[in-house]
């Protein structure tokens, strides 16, 4: 899992992936073969960096809301 990869999120059950995903903001090879990769961010990764660096509470949740309002896909 290199920077910019988009993978399916899941619980500890390998067959539990649903509609949640995560964007890798720094190389994380320990995730390889653990989570299904289905996309790559090719433009705008600096926005994910801004979200990662938002101030957080004790549960690691951003103190201010962060939403994706628009995405574009390509083949």
PDB file of N, CA and C in Angstrom:
ATOM      1  N   UNK A   1       0.847  -1.169   0.000  1.00  0.00           N
ATOM      2  CA  UNK A   1       0.000   0.000   0.000  1.00  0.00           C
ATOM      3  C   UNK A   1       0.897   1.237   0.000  1.00  0.00           C
ATOM      4  N   UNK A   2       1.005   1.836  -1.139  1.00  0.00           N
ATOM      5  CA  UNK A   2       1.796   3.047  -1.267  1.00  0.00           C
ATOM      6  C   UNK A   2       0.899   4.266  -1.136  1.00  0.00           C
ATOM      7  N   UNK A   3       1.503   5.400  -0.905  1.00  0.00           N
ATOM      8  CA  UNK A   3       0.773   6.669  -0.777  1.00  0.00           C
ATOM      9  C   UNK A   3      -0.178   6.848  -1.959  1.00  0.00           C
ATOM     10  N   UNK A   4      -1.431   7.183  -1.665  1.00  0.00           N
ATOM     11  CA  UNK A   4      -2.430   7.423  -2.699  1.00  0.00           C
ATOM     12  C   UNK A   4      -3.337   6.249  -2.995  1.00  0.00           C
ATOM     13  N   UNK A   5      -3.030   5.091  -2.457  1.00  0.00           N
ATOM     14  CA  UNK A   5      -3.866   3.906  -2.690  1.00  0.00           C
ATOM     15  C   UNK A   5      -5.181   4.043  -1.925  1.00  0.00           C
ATOM     16  N   UNK A   6      -6.269   3.541  -2.521  1.00  0.00           N
ATOM     17  CA  UNK A   6      -7.581   3.511  -1.874  1.00  0.00           C
ATOM     18  C   UNK A   6      -7.949   2.042  -1.676  1.00  0.00           C
ATOM     19  N   UNK A   7      -8.263   1.668  -0.437  1.00  0.00           N
ATOM     20  CA  UNK A   7      -8.572   0.277  -0.097  1.00  0.00           C
ATOM     21  C   UNK A   7      -9.887   0.186   0.662  1.00  0.00           C
ATOM     22  N   UNK A   8     -10.455  -1.013   0.646  1.00  0.00           N
ATOM     23  CA  UNK A   8     -11.685  -1.282   1.393  1.00  0.00           C
ATOM     24  C   UNK A   8     -11.360  -1.404   2.879  1.00  0.00           C
ATOM     25  N   UNK A   9     -12.160  -0.735   3.704  1.00  0.00           N
ATOM     26  CA  UNK A   9     -12.039  -0.883   5.157  1.00  0.00           C
ATOM     27  C   UNK A   9     -12.871  -2.091   5.581  1.00  0.00           C
ATOM     28  N   UNK A  10     -12.491  -2.702   6.684  1.00  0.00           N
ATOM     29  CA  UNK A  10     -13.229  -3.862   7.191  1.00  0.00           C
ATOM     30  C   UNK A  10     -12.902  -4.051   8.659  1.00  0.00           C
ATOM     31  N   UNK A  11     -13.665  -4.941   9.301  1.00  0.00           N
ATOM     32  CA  UNK A  11     -13.358  -5.311  10.688  1.00  0.00           C
ATOM     33  C   UNK A  11     -12.281  -6.397  10.655  1.00  0.00           C
ATOM     34  N   UNK A  12     -12.087  -7.090  11.748  1.00  0.00           N
ATOM     35  CA  UNK A  12     -11.091  -8.168  11.771  1.00  0.00           C
ATOM     36  C   UNK A  12     -11.498  -9.355  10.906  1.00  0.00           C
ATOM     37  N   UNK A  13     -12.784  -9.457  10.570  1.00  0.00           N
ATOM     38  CA  UNK A  13     -13.263 -10.515   9.671  1.00  0.00           C
ATOM     39  C   UNK A  13     -12.890 -10.131   8.242  1.00  0.00           C
ATOM     40  N   UNK A  14     -12.068 -10.948   7.557  1.00  0.00           N
ATOM     41  CA  UNK A  14     -11.631 -10.604   6.204  1.00  0.00           C
ATOM     42  C   UNK A  14     -12.776 -10.457   5.199  1.00  0.00           C
ATOM     43  N   UNK A  15     -13.938 -11.020   5.490  1.00  0.00           N
ATOM     44  CA  UNK A  15     -15.074 -10.942   4.567  1.00  0.00           C
ATOM     45  C   UNK A  15     -16.084  -9.876   4.980  1.00  0.00           C
ATOM     46  N   UNK A  16     -15.662  -8.876   5.735  1.00  0.00           N
ATOM     47  CA  UNK A  16     -16.605  -7.885   6.256  1.00  0.00           C
ATOM     48  C   UNK A  16     -16.563  -6.541   5.537  1.00  0.00           C
ATOM     49  N   UNK A  17     -15.787  -6.419   4.464  1.00  0.00           N
ATOM     50  CA  UNK A  17     -15.707  -5.143   3.743  1.00  0.00           C
ATOM     51  C   UNK A  17     -17.075  -4.781   3.177  1.00  0.00           C
ATOM     52  N   UNK A  18     -17.427  -3.521   3.301  1.00  0.00           N
ATOM     53  CA  UNK A  18     -18.723  -3.045   2.810  1.00  0.00           C
ATOM     54  C   UNK A  18     -18.546  -1.783   1.991  1.00  0.00           C
ATOM     55  N   UNK A  19     -19.070  -0.672   2.494  1.00  0.00           N
ATOM     56  CA  UNK A  19     -19.018   0.571   1.738  1.00  0.00           C
ATOM     57  C   UNK A  19     -17.981   1.557   2.265  1.00  0.00           C
ATOM     58  N   UNK A  20     -17.227   1.205   3.284  1.00  0.00           N
ATOM     59  CA  UNK A  20     -16.221   2.116   3.822  1.00  0.00           C
ATOM     60  C   UNK A  20     -14.868   1.855   3.177  1.00  0.00           C
ATOM     61  N   UNK A  21     -14.103   2.927   3.047  1.00  0.00           N
ATOM     62  CA  UNK A  21     -12.787   2.827   2.428  1.00  0.00           C
ATOM     63  C   UNK A  21     -11.828   3.767   3.147  1.00  0.00           C
ATOM     64  N   UNK A  22     -10.543   3.619   2.833  1.00  0.00           N
ATOM     65  CA  UNK A  22      -9.549   4.543   3.372  1.00  0.00           C
ATOM     66  C   UNK A  22      -8.542   4.892   2.288  1.00  0.00           C
ATOM     67  N   UNK A  23      -7.957   6.070   2.427  1.00  0.00           N
ATOM     68  CA  UNK A  23      -6.928   6.557   1.509  1.00  0.00           C
ATOM     69  C   UNK A  23      -5.608   6.522   2.262  1.00  0.00           C
ATOM     70  N   UNK A  24      -4.613   5.893   1.679  1.00  0.00           N
ATOM     71  CA  UNK A  24      -3.300   5.776   2.303  1.00  0.00           C
ATOM     72  C   UNK A  24      -2.527   7.078   2.056  1.00  0.00           C
ATOM     73  N   UNK A  25      -2.125   7.752   3.135  1.00  0.00           N
ATOM     74  CA  UNK A  25      -1.421   9.025   2.998  1.00  0.00           C
ATOM     75  C   UNK A  25       0.090   8.905   3.189  1.00  0.00           C
ATOM     76  N   UNK A  26       0.555   7.739   3.590  1.00  0.00           N
ATOM     77  CA  UNK A  26       1.993   7.466   3.626  1.00  0.00           C
ATOM     78  C   UNK A  26       2.181   5.977   3.375  1.00  0.00           C
ATOM     79  N   UNK A  27       3.286   5.625   2.740  1.00  0.00           N
ATOM     80  CA  UNK A  27       3.530   4.223   2.410  1.00  0.00           C
ATOM     81  C   UNK A  27       3.308   3.347   3.643  1.00  0.00           C
ATOM     82  N   UNK A  28       2.518   2.289   3.477  1.00  0.00           N
ATOM     83  CA  UNK A  28       2.141   1.399   4.586  1.00  0.00           C
ATOM     84  C   UNK A  28       2.148  -0.041   4.099  1.00  0.00           C
ATOM     85  N   UNK A  29       3.330  -0.568   3.849  1.00  0.00           N
ATOM     86  CA  UNK A  29       3.436  -1.907   3.268  1.00  0.00           C
ATOM     87  C   UNK A  29       2.879  -2.997   4.177  1.00  0.00           C
ATOM     88  N   UNK A  30       2.742  -2.726   5.480  1.00  0.00           N
ATOM     89  CA  UNK A  30       2.160  -3.728   6.381  1.00  0.00           C
ATOM     90  C   UNK A  30       0.701  -4.016   6.029  1.00  0.00           C
ATOM     91  N   UNK A  31       0.063  -3.145   5.237  1.00  0.00           N
ATOM     92  CA  UNK A  31      -1.321  -3.359   4.808  1.00  0.00           C
ATOM     93  C   UNK A  31      -1.416  -4.273   3.583  1.00  0.00           C
ATOM     94  N   UNK A  32      -0.300  -4.479   2.896  1.00  0.00           N
ATOM     95  CA  UNK A  32      -0.302  -5.315   1.690  1.00  0.00           C
ATOM     96  C   UNK A  32      -0.840  -6.703   2.001  1.00  0.00           C
ATOM     97  N   UNK A  33      -1.686  -7.210   1.127  1.00  0.00           N
ATOM     98  CA  UNK A  33      -2.319  -8.524   1.223  1.00  0.00           C
ATOM     99  C   UNK A  33      -3.278  -8.635   2.416  1.00  0.00           C
ATOM    100  N   UNK A  34      -3.577  -7.514   3.062  1.00  0.00           N
ATOM    101  CA  UNK A  34      -4.512  -7.505   4.186  1.00  0.00           C
ATOM    102  C   UNK A  34      -5.830  -6.821   3.818  1.00  0.00           C
ATOM    103  N   UNK A  35      -5.768  -5.842   2.914  1.00  0.00           N
ATOM    104  CA  UNK A  35      -6.937  -5.052   2.516  1.00  0.00           C
ATOM    105  C   UNK A  35      -6.981  -4.959   0.998  1.00  0.00           C
ATOM    106  N   UNK A  36      -8.192  -4.979   0.443  1.00  0.00           N
ATOM    107  CA  UNK A  36      -8.371  -4.960  -1.001  1.00  0.00           C
ATOM    108  C   UNK A  36      -8.180  -3.555  -1.555  1.00  0.00           C
ATOM    109  N   UNK A  37      -7.232  -3.417  -2.468  1.00  0.00           N
ATOM    110  CA  UNK A  37      -6.987  -2.156  -3.173  1.00  0.00           C
ATOM    111  C   UNK A  37      -7.941  -2.089  -4.356  1.00  0.00           C
ATOM    112  N   UNK A  38      -8.621  -0.941  -4.529  1.00  0.00           N
ATOM    113  CA  UNK A  38      -9.515  -0.823  -5.675  1.00  0.00           C
ATOM    114  C   UNK A  38      -9.355   0.481  -6.436  1.00  0.00           C
ATOM    115  N   UNK A  39      -8.495   1.376  -5.963  1.00  0.00           N
ATOM    116  CA  UNK A  39      -8.319   2.644  -6.673  1.00  0.00           C
ATOM    117  C   UNK A  39      -7.026   3.308  -6.227  1.00  0.00           C
ATOM    118  N   UNK A  40      -6.706   4.397  -6.918  1.00  0.00           N
ATOM    119  CA  UNK A  40      -5.554   5.218  -6.564  1.00  0.00           C
ATOM    120  C   UNK A  40      -5.928   6.678  -6.769  1.00  0.00           C
ATOM    121  N   UNK A  41      -5.571   7.511  -5.815  1.00  0.00           N
ATOM    122  CA  UNK A  41      -5.778   8.950  -5.960  1.00  0.00           C
ATOM    123  C   UNK A  41      -4.698   9.467  -6.907  1.00  0.00           C
ATOM    124  N   UNK A  42      -5.109  10.112  -7.991  1.00  0.00           N
ATOM    125  CA  UNK A  42      -4.138  10.617  -8.963  1.00  0.00           C
ATOM    126  C   UNK A  42      -4.064  12.141  -8.960  1.00  0.00           C
ATOM    127  N   UNK A  43      -5.003  12.773  -8.274  1.00  0.00           N
ATOM    128  CA  UNK A  43      -5.011  14.230  -8.188  1.00  0.00           C
ATOM    129  C   UNK A  43      -5.719  14.640  -6.900  1.00  0.00           C
ATOM    130  N   UNK A  44      -5.177  15.607  -6.192  1.00  0.00           N
ATOM    131  CA  UNK A  44      -5.831  16.118  -4.992  1.00  0.00           C
ATOM    132  C   UNK A  44      -5.455  15.427  -3.697  1.00  0.00           C
ATOM    133  N   UNK A  45      -4.379  14.659  -3.700  1.00  0.00           N
ATOM    134  CA  UNK A  45      -3.978  13.948  -2.479  1.00  0.00           C
ATOM    135  C   UNK A  45      -3.640  14.917  -1.340  1.00  0.00           C
ATOM    136  N   UNK A  46      -3.318  16.152  -1.678  1.00  0.00           N
ATOM    137  CA  UNK A  46      -3.023  17.148  -0.644  1.00  0.00           C
ATOM    138  C   UNK A  46      -4.248  17.422   0.238  1.00  0.00           C
ATOM    139  N   UNK A  47      -5.449  17.174  -0.280  1.00  0.00           N
ATOM    140  CA  UNK A  47      -6.664  17.336   0.526  1.00  0.00           C
ATOM    141  C   UNK A  47      -6.709  16.258   1.616  1.00  0.00           C
ATOM    142  N   UNK A  48      -6.371  15.023   1.264  1.00  0.00           N
ATOM    143  CA  UNK A  48      -6.310  13.949   2.268  1.00  0.00           C
ATOM    144  C   UNK A  48      -5.260  14.281   3.327  1.00  0.00           C
ATOM    145  N   UNK A  49      -4.146  14.865   2.903  1.00  0.00           N
ATOM    146  CA  UNK A  49      -3.114  15.272   3.864  1.00  0.00           C
ATOM    147  C   UNK A  49      -3.665  16.300   4.851  1.00  0.00           C
ATOM    148  N   UNK A  50      -4.451  17.248   4.358  1.00  0.00           N
ATOM    149  CA  UNK A  50      -5.043  18.262   5.242  1.00  0.00           C
ATOM    150  C   UNK A  50      -5.982  17.614   6.256  1.00  0.00           C
ATOM    151  N   UNK A  51      -6.779  16.640   5.804  1.00  0.00           N
ATOM    152  CA  UNK A  51      -7.712  15.949   6.704  1.00  0.00           C
ATOM    153  C   UNK A  51      -6.944  15.181   7.777  1.00  0.00           C
ATOM    154  N   UNK A  52      -5.901  14.475   7.378  1.00  0.00           N
ATOM    155  CA  UNK A  52      -5.091  13.699   8.325  1.00  0.00           C
ATOM    156  C   UNK A  52      -4.485  14.604   9.394  1.00  0.00           C
ATOM    157  N   UNK A  53      -4.164  15.831   9.022  1.00  0.00           N
ATOM    158  CA  UNK A  53      -3.487  16.743   9.950  1.00  0.00           C
ATOM    159  C   UNK A  53      -4.428  17.643  10.745  1.00  0.00           C
ATOM    160  N   UNK A  54      -5.749  17.440  10.636  1.00  0.00           N
ATOM    161  CA  UNK A  54      -6.694  18.219  11.434  1.00  0.00           C
ATOM    162  C   UNK A  54      -6.510  17.905  12.921  1.00  0.00           C
ATOM    163  N   UNK A  55      -6.750  18.877  13.801  1.00  0.00           N
ATOM    164  CA  UNK A  55      -6.721  18.584  15.243  1.00  0.00           C
ATOM    165  C   UNK A  55      -7.745  17.496  15.580  1.00  0.00           C
ATOM    166  N   UNK A  56      -7.394  16.621  16.527  1.00  0.00           N
ATOM    167  CA  UNK A  56      -8.228  15.460  16.851  1.00  0.00           C
ATOM    168  C   UNK A  56      -8.540  15.395  18.338  1.00  0.00           C
ATOM    169  N   UNK A  57      -9.636  14.672  18.633  1.00  0.00           N
ATOM    170  CA  UNK A  57     -10.018  14.463  20.031  1.00  0.00           C
ATOM    171  C   UNK A  57      -9.347  13.199  20.564  1.00  0.00           C
ATOM    172  N   UNK A  58      -9.702  12.798  21.770  1.00  0.00           N
ATOM    173  CA  UNK A  58      -9.114  11.626  22.407  1.00  0.00           C
ATOM    174  C   UNK A  58      -9.414  10.313  21.714  1.00  0.00           C
ATOM    175  N   UNK A  59     -10.433  10.286  20.853  1.00  0.00           N
ATOM    176  CA  UNK A  59     -10.774   9.085  20.081  1.00  0.00           C
ATOM    177  C   UNK A  59     -10.200   9.129  18.674  1.00  0.00           C
ATOM    178  N   UNK A  60      -9.302  10.078  18.412  1.00  0.00           N
ATOM    179  CA  UNK A  60      -8.654  10.263  17.115  1.00  0.00           C
ATOM    180  C   UNK A  60      -9.628  10.723  16.029  1.00  0.00           C
ATOM    181  N   UNK A  61     -10.737  11.349  16.422  1.00  0.00           N
ATOM    182  CA  UNK A  61     -11.704  11.901  15.466  1.00  0.00           C
ATOM    183  C   UNK A  61     -11.394  13.379  15.257  1.00  0.00           C
ATOM    184  N   UNK A  62     -11.468  13.854  14.008  1.00  0.00           N
ATOM    185  CA  UNK A  62     -11.220  15.285  13.768  1.00  0.00           C
ATOM    186  C   UNK A  62     -12.192  16.151  14.570  1.00  0.00           C
ATOM    187  N   UNK A  63     -11.696  17.258  15.099  1.00  0.00           N
ATOM    188  CA  UNK A  63     -12.538  18.175  15.866  1.00  0.00           C
ATOM    189  C   UNK A  63     -13.512  18.931  14.965  1.00  0.00           C
ATOM    190  N   UNK A  64     -13.152  19.107  13.698  1.00  0.00           N
ATOM    191  CA  UNK A  64     -14.068  19.732  12.751  1.00  0.00           C
ATOM    192  C   UNK A  64     -14.438  18.716  11.676  1.00  0.00           C
ATOM    193  N   UNK A  65     -15.662  18.832  11.175  1.00  0.00           N
ATOM    194  CA  UNK A  65     -16.164  17.888  10.182  1.00  0.00           C
ATOM    195  C   UNK A  65     -15.371  17.996   8.882  1.00  0.00           C
ATOM    196  N   UNK A  66     -15.081  16.858   8.291  1.00  0.00           N
ATOM    197  CA  UNK A  66     -14.399  16.802   6.996  1.00  0.00           C
ATOM    198  C   UNK A  66     -15.231  15.915   6.081  1.00  0.00           C
ATOM    199  N   UNK A  67     -15.662  16.459   4.945  1.00  0.00           N
ATOM    200  CA  UNK A  67     -16.508  15.705   4.012  1.00  0.00           C
ATOM    201  C   UNK A  67     -15.927  15.731   2.610  1.00  0.00           C
ATOM    202  N   UNK A  68     -16.141  14.644   1.891  1.00  0.00           N
ATOM    203  CA  UNK A  68     -15.887  14.638   0.456  1.00  0.00           C
ATOM    204  C   UNK A  68     -17.165  15.104  -0.209  1.00  0.00           C
ATOM    205  N   UNK A  69     -17.090  16.178  -0.941  1.00  0.00           N
ATOM    206  CA  UNK A  69     -18.273  16.700  -1.618  1.00  0.00           C
ATOM    207  C   UNK A  69     -18.346  16.256  -3.068  1.00  0.00           C
ATOM    208  N   UNK A  70     -17.190  15.922  -3.638  1.00  0.00           N
ATOM    209  CA  UNK A  70     -17.176  15.527  -5.041  1.00  0.00           C
ATOM    210  C   UNK A  70     -15.946  14.657  -5.313  1.00  0.00           C
ATOM    211  N   UNK A  71     -16.155  13.608  -6.082  1.00  0.00           N
ATOM    212  CA  UNK A  71     -15.042  12.803  -6.585  1.00  0.00           C
ATOM    213  C   UNK A  71     -15.264  12.586  -8.071  1.00  0.00           C
ATOM    214  N   UNK A  72     -14.208  12.296  -8.767  1.00  0.00           N
ATOM    215  CA  UNK A  72     -14.290  11.976 -10.190  1.00  0.00           C
ATOM    216  C   UNK A  72     -13.563  10.665 -10.399  1.00  0.00           C
ATOM    217  N   UNK A  73     -14.150   9.776 -11.156  1.00  0.00           N
ATOM    218  CA  UNK A  73     -13.504   8.500 -11.457  1.00  0.00           C
ATOM    219  C   UNK A  73     -13.121   8.456 -12.925  1.00  0.00           C
ATOM    220  N   UNK A  74     -12.133   7.641 -13.228  1.00  0.00           N
ATOM    221  CA  UNK A  74     -11.734   7.436 -14.621  1.00  0.00           C
ATOM    222  C   UNK A  74     -11.252   6.008 -14.785  1.00  0.00           C
ATOM    223  N   UNK A  75     -11.279   5.540 -15.999  1.00  0.00           N
ATOM    224  CA  UNK A  75     -10.823   4.178 -16.302  1.00  0.00           C
ATOM    225  C   UNK A  75      -9.359   4.177 -16.650  1.00  0.00           C
TER     226      UNK A  75
END
